[in-house]
Tab-separated table of C-alpha atoms in Angstrom:
chain	number	residue	atom	x	y	z
A	250	MET	CA	58.651	78.801	157.020
A	251	ARG	CA	56.925	79.176	153.660
A	252	LEU	CA	53.616	80.871	154.258
A	253	SER	CA	51.543	82.952	151.939
A	254	ALA	CA	51.520	86.715	152.251
A	255	MET	CA	47.916	86.744	153.481
A	256	ILE	CA	48.144	85.288	156.964
A	257	GLN	CA	45.050	86.114	158.989
A	258	THR	CA	45.789	88.706	161.684
A	259	SER	CA	43.280	86.966	163.956
A	260	THR	CA	45.351	83.765	163.690
A	261	LEU	CA	48.552	85.628	164.545
A	262	LYS	CA	46.938	87.190	167.612
A	263	THR	CA	46.723	83.731	169.209
A	264	ILE	CA	50.538	83.694	169.512
A	265	GLY	CA	50.096	85.711	172.695
A	266	SER	CA	48.410	82.748	174.380
A	267	LEU	CA	51.167	80.231	173.563
A	268	GLN	CA	53.191	78.737	176.398
A	269	GLY	CA	56.172	80.874	177.369
A	270	VAL	CA	55.197	83.991	175.386
A	271	ALA	CA	55.372	87.175	177.485
A	272	GLN	CA	55.161	89.653	174.584
A	273	PHE	CA	55.131	89.289	170.826
A	274	VAL	CA	54.988	91.269	167.627
A	275	VAL	CA	54.693	90.282	163.980
A	276	ALA	CA	56.361	92.847	161.733
A	277	ASP	CA	57.171	93.275	158.080
A	278	PRO	CA	60.826	93.871	157.009
A	279	GLN	CA	60.317	97.653	157.351
A	280	GLY	CA	59.111	97.282	160.930
A	281	LYS	CA	55.394	97.843	160.291
A	282	ILE	CA	53.235	96.107	162.895
A	283	ILE	CA	51.045	93.289	161.560
A	284	ALA	CA	49.969	91.904	164.956
A	285	GLY	CA	51.175	91.944	168.539
A	286	ASN	CA	50.692	92.608	172.239
A	287	ALA	CA	54.043	94.239	173.094
A	288	GLU	CA	54.464	97.062	175.595
A	289	GLN	CA	56.516	99.202	173.202
A	290	PRO	CA	55.098	97.918	169.895
A	291	THR	CA	56.624	100.495	167.551
A	292	ARG	CA	60.244	100.061	168.683
A	293	PHE	CA	59.800	96.331	169.122
A	294	ALA	CA	58.386	95.910	165.604
A	295	LYS	CA	61.131	98.064	164.099
A	296	THR	CA	63.848	95.964	165.748
A	297	VAL	CA	62.210	92.663	164.834
A	298	GLY	CA	61.598	93.693	161.206
A	299	ILE	CA	65.079	95.087	160.566
A	300	CYS	CA	66.929	92.324	162.445
A	301	GLY	CA	64.817	89.661	160.742
A	302	LYS	CA	65.646	91.102	157.343
A	303	LYS	CA	69.385	91.017	158.150
A	304	PHE	CA	69.183	87.430	159.462
A	305	ALA	CA	67.404	86.437	156.271
A	306	ALA	CA	70.154	88.142	154.255
A	307	MET	CA	72.712	86.026	156.137
A	308	GLY	CA	70.905	82.729	155.828
A	309	LYS	CA	68.602	83.160	152.805
A	310	THR	CA	65.891	80.495	153.108
A	311	GLY	CA	67.947	78.619	155.720
A	312	PHE	CA	67.239	81.128	158.508
A	313	LYS	CA	65.356	79.235	161.248
A	314	TYR	CA	65.429	81.563	164.246
A	315	ALA	CA	67.639	83.833	166.350
A	316	VAL	CA	67.873	84.340	170.111
A	317	PHE	CA	69.153	87.398	171.969
A	318	ASP	CA	70.081	86.147	175.437
A	319	ARG	CA	69.305	88.636	178.211
A	320	LYS	CA	70.563	88.899	181.797
A	321	ASN	CA	66.985	88.860	183.161
A	322	ASN	CA	66.282	85.598	181.297
A	323	CYS	CA	63.499	87.218	179.216
A	324	HIS	CA	65.239	86.287	175.959
A	325	LEU	CA	64.168	87.780	172.638
A	326	PHE	CA	63.442	85.294	169.831
A	327	ILE	CA	63.009	86.178	166.153
A	328	PHE	CA	61.420	83.713	163.691
A	329	PRO	CA	60.687	84.091	159.966
A	330	VAL	CA	56.949	83.775	159.211
A	331	GLY	CA	56.311	83.945	155.477
A	332	LYS	CA	57.361	87.424	154.416
A	333	TYR	CA	57.067	88.692	158.016
A	334	TYR	CA	59.098	88.235	161.189
A	335	LEU	CA	57.816	87.150	164.579
A	336	GLY	CA	59.515	88.619	167.648
A	337	VAL	CA	58.800	86.959	170.992
A	338	VAL	CA	59.934	87.891	174.492
A	339	LYS	CA	60.144	84.765	176.630
A	340	GLU	CA	58.529	84.563	180.050
A	341	GLN	CA	61.229	84.808	182.700
A	342	ASN	CA	60.692	81.481	184.441
A	343	ILE	CA	60.210	79.221	181.474
A	344	LYS	CA	62.886	77.280	179.586
A	345	SER	CA	63.844	78.522	176.111
A	346	LYS	CA	63.266	75.041	174.720
A	347	ILE	CA	59.597	75.072	175.799
A	348	LEU	CA	58.969	78.427	174.145
A	349	TYR	CA	60.839	77.377	171.003
A	350	GLU	CA	58.821	74.163	170.698
A	351	SER	CA	55.463	75.893	171.185
A	352	ILE	CA	56.308	78.481	168.502
A	353	ILE	CA	57.604	75.886	166.044
A	354	LYS	CA	54.451	73.803	166.546
A	355	PHE	CA	52.255	76.871	166.017
A	356	LEU	CA	54.108	77.791	162.812
A	357	ALA	CA	53.941	74.207	161.519
A	358	ASP	CA	50.172	74.106	162.174
A	359	LEU	CA	49.809	77.465	160.451
A	360	GLU	CA	51.696	76.197	157.423
A	361	GLN	CA	49.490	73.094	157.274
A	362	THR	CA	46.330	75.226	157.476
A	363	GLU	CA	47.607	77.311	154.573
A	364	ARG	CA	47.879	74.262	152.302
B	884	MET	CA	95.424	104.922	161.941
B	885	ILE	CA	98.887	106.493	162.056
B	886	ALA	CA	101.940	104.241	161.932
B	887	PHE	CA	105.563	105.352	161.987
B	888	CYS	CA	108.159	104.024	159.590
B	889	GLU	CA	110.700	101.832	161.367
B	890	ASP	CA	113.462	103.143	159.124
B	891	CYS	CA	112.987	106.933	158.831
B	892	GLY	CA	110.273	107.666	161.433
B	893	GLU	CA	107.897	109.212	158.872
B	894	LYS	CA	104.176	109.343	159.816
B	895	ASN	CA	102.056	107.114	157.561
B	896	ASN	CA	98.269	107.152	157.517
B	897	LEU	CA	97.118	103.531	157.248
B	898	LEU	CA	93.647	103.214	155.826
B	899	SER	CA	93.929	99.741	154.417
B	900	GLY	CA	97.378	98.591	155.397
B	901	LEU	CA	96.460	96.406	158.401
B	902	SER	CA	96.677	92.691	157.977
B	903	HIS	CA	94.229	90.384	159.762
B	904	ASN	CA	96.774	89.362	162.397
B	905	GLY	CA	97.332	92.855	163.746
B	906	LYS	CA	100.468	93.770	161.810
B	907	ALA	CA	101.061	97.152	160.225
B	908	ILE	CA	102.164	96.312	156.694
B	909	PHE	CA	102.916	99.316	154.528
B	910	THR	CA	105.469	100.979	152.305
B	911	CYS	CA	106.628	104.243	153.825
B	912	ASN	CA	105.476	107.355	151.979
B	913	GLY	CA	108.728	109.103	152.894
B	914	CYS	CA	111.546	106.627	152.198
B	915	GLY	CA	109.845	103.669	150.529
B	916	TYR	CA	110.889	101.232	153.277
B	917	LYS	CA	108.660	98.134	153.502
B	918	ASN	CA	107.388	97.957	157.087
B	919	ALA	CA	105.794	94.879	158.685
B	920	TYR	CA	105.551	95.026	162.450
B	921	LYS	CA	103.082	94.186	165.185
B	922	LEU	CA	101.067	97.044	166.673
B	923	LYS	CA	100.961	97.370	170.461
B	924	SER	CA	97.208	98.021	170.432
B	925	PHE	CA	96.603	94.482	169.203
B	926	THR	CA	98.265	92.810	172.193
B	927	GLY	CA	94.938	92.523	174.070
B	928	ILE	CA	93.171	90.929	171.126
B	929	GLU	CA	95.974	88.497	170.492
B	930	LYS	CA	95.979	87.445	174.135
B	931	THR	CA	92.231	86.859	174.026
B	932	ALA	CA	92.485	85.082	170.684
B	933	ALA	CA	95.169	82.767	172.046
B	934	ARG	CA	93.005	81.886	175.066
B	935	LEU	CA	89.950	81.280	172.929
B	936	LYS	CA	91.938	79.123	170.524
B	937	LYS	CA	93.243	77.016	173.391
B	938	GLU	CA	89.888	76.692	175.173
B	939	LEU	CA	87.907	75.879	172.033
B	940	ALA	CA	90.376	73.376	170.588
B	941	ASP	CA	88.642	70.352	172.143
B	942	TYR	CA	85.200	71.018	170.699
B	943	PRO	CA	84.898	68.935	167.507
B	944	PHE	CA	81.633	70.543	166.325
B	945	ILE	CA	83.211	73.982	165.918
B	946	ILE	CA	83.473	75.041	162.282
B	947	GLY	CA	85.407	78.249	162.873
B	948	SER	CA	85.520	81.606	164.617
B	949	PHE	CA	86.794	85.146	164.268
B	950	ILE	CA	87.106	88.434	166.140
B	951	PHE	CA	85.604	91.395	164.348
B	952	HIS	CA	85.810	95.168	164.771
B	953	PRO	CA	83.562	97.461	162.656
B	954	GLN	CA	86.472	99.761	161.743
B	955	ARG	CA	89.456	97.455	161.931
B	956	LYS	CA	87.622	94.487	160.419
B	957	THR	CA	88.720	90.945	161.108
B	958	HIS	CA	91.303	89.551	163.522
B	959	TYR	CA	92.018	85.980	164.574
B	960	ASN	CA	90.310	84.068	161.826
B	961	THR	CA	89.917	80.283	162.100
B	962	MET	CA	87.076	80.035	159.593
B	963	PRO	CA	87.413	77.468	156.780
B	964	LYS	CA	89.461	78.675	153.802
B	965	THR	CA	86.398	78.313	151.574
B	966	VAL	CA	84.886	81.337	153.368
B	967	SER	CA	86.431	84.493	151.890
B	968	SER	CA	87.600	87.389	154.044
B	969	LYS	CA	84.974	89.564	152.327
B	970	ASP	CA	82.217	87.133	153.388
B	971	ILE	CA	83.567	87.140	156.941
B	972	ASP	CA	83.512	90.947	157.015
B	973	VAL	CA	79.899	90.985	155.746
B	974	LEU	CA	78.905	88.379	158.328
B	975	GLY	CA	80.654	90.379	161.052
B	976	ILE	CA	78.922	93.601	160.021
B	977	LEU	CA	75.439	92.004	159.957
B	978	LEU	CA	75.884	90.320	163.345
B	979	GLU	CA	77.328	93.484	164.888
B	980	GLN	CA	74.451	95.591	163.524
B	981	ASN	CA	71.862	93.146	164.855
B	982	LEU	CA	73.489	92.983	168.282
B	983	ARG	CA	73.435	96.784	168.423
B	984	LEU	CA	69.796	96.917	167.265
B	985	GLY	CA	68.765	94.325	169.833
B	986	SER	CA	70.670	96.146	172.571
B	987	SER	CA	68.945	99.419	171.715
B	988	LEU	CA	65.632	97.714	172.546
B	989	PHE	CA	66.825	95.721	175.575
B	990	GLN	CA	69.997	96.982	177.224
B	991	ASP	CA	70.671	93.741	179.113
B	992	ILE	CA	71.294	91.655	175.990
B	993	GLN	CA	74.398	89.528	176.502
B	994	HIS	CA	74.850	87.663	173.238
B	995	LEU	CA	73.140	86.443	170.101
B	996	THR	CA	72.657	82.996	168.568
B	997	VAL	CA	71.416	82.590	165.001
B	998	ASN	CA	70.280	79.226	163.643
B	999	ILE	CA	70.782	78.919	159.914
B	1000	ALA	CA	70.181	75.581	158.165
B	1001	ASP	CA	72.391	73.066	160.008
B	1002	LYS	CA	74.637	75.681	161.611
B	1003	GLN	CA	74.630	77.938	164.650
B	1004	LEU	CA	76.290	81.343	164.771
B	1005	PHE	CA	77.111	82.792	168.167
B	1006	ALA	CA	78.064	86.483	168.507
B	1007	ILE	CA	79.133	88.468	171.543
B	1008	GLY	CA	80.375	92.040	171.793
B	1009	ASN	CA	82.337	93.977	174.408
B	1010	ALA	CA	82.818	97.548	175.551
B	1011	GLN	CA	85.650	98.133	173.074
B	1012	SER	CA	83.365	97.351	170.111
B	1013	TYR	CA	85.034	94.036	169.346
B	1014	PHE	CA	82.837	91.095	168.450
B	1015	PHE	CA	83.620	87.420	168.724
B	1016	VAL	CA	81.787	85.135	166.303
B	1017	LEU	CA	81.710	81.348	166.608
B	1018	VAL	CA	80.207	79.043	163.978
B	1019	THR	CA	79.262	75.503	164.993
B	1020	LYS	CA	77.364	72.567	163.632
B	1021	ASP	CA	73.687	72.436	164.635
B	1022	GLN	CA	73.056	72.115	168.378
B	1023	GLY	CA	76.780	72.384	169.073
B	1024	LEU	CA	76.411	75.397	171.342
B	1025	SER	CA	75.841	74.447	174.952
B	1026	ARG	CA	75.057	76.904	177.735
B	1027	GLY	CA	78.422	75.981	179.273
B	1028	LEU	CA	80.306	76.861	176.104
B	1029	LYS	CA	78.505	80.208	175.807
B	1030	THR	CA	79.355	81.025	179.422
B	1031	LYS	CA	82.997	80.059	178.916
B	1032	ILE	CA	83.309	82.288	175.838
B	1033	SER	CA	81.558	85.176	177.604
B	1034	GLN	CA	83.987	84.924	180.519
B	1035	ILE	CA	87.103	84.803	178.334
B	1036	PHE	CA	86.007	87.462	175.880
B	1037	SER	CA	84.651	89.988	178.382
B	1038	HIS	CA	87.384	89.469	180.960
B	1039	ASP	CA	90.388	89.572	178.650
B	1040	MET	CA	89.171	92.321	176.375
B	1041	ASN	CA	88.191	94.586	179.235
B	1042	ALA	CA	91.442	93.964	181.122
């Protein structure tokens, strides 16, 4: 996702209302919080930022997203968003595909708005 | 790791003498004998690797796989020859670090899937700090395949 560095924080805050999103955080590669509604925002942002940076190192510009599958079905997703990383905890009773599609649509709309 | 010379019994400290298939390959410091024998501690990995190889043979979208240990590096490597062992070690380290980071946030994390370009990377760890990594073509990883790998890897390696 190629987005400019200056994404509006107010725009990012709407991620919390997307279908399937239980918690989210947008973090920079050092783990600094840009936006979010997570219960443990500092640790969450740190994990998302550092993991995102390592995924990007593995895949360069080809990194699309990563999923940590959890026993309780509240999977953790990490997406690249410009120079930041978006971490999302999925709602327990919703399919991963639904969450994935709502995030991808949001990011595509965001990219279009940026142009 | 300490390995004993088959010829004279001398203790040899192996820092870099392990091959990828679990053999101790070294020249004895005491007598100069060239040793090349399988280590008992690798039996469990080899058993698991053999099962995985057999079970995954019928999936045409699989590009390759390997078992990784942070200290002992790579075992059972079926990755394409174009991918160097150094690249595999780097990939293993990054996936292992991310699995650990994720697990420090949520302790019930079972495995990790990374989507890069037209490929999927699946990584799972176990209690003995071994990690299995599978690389497939895009959308090649079904829930059934993930479950099958989890069962084989966790069961055999913890046995």
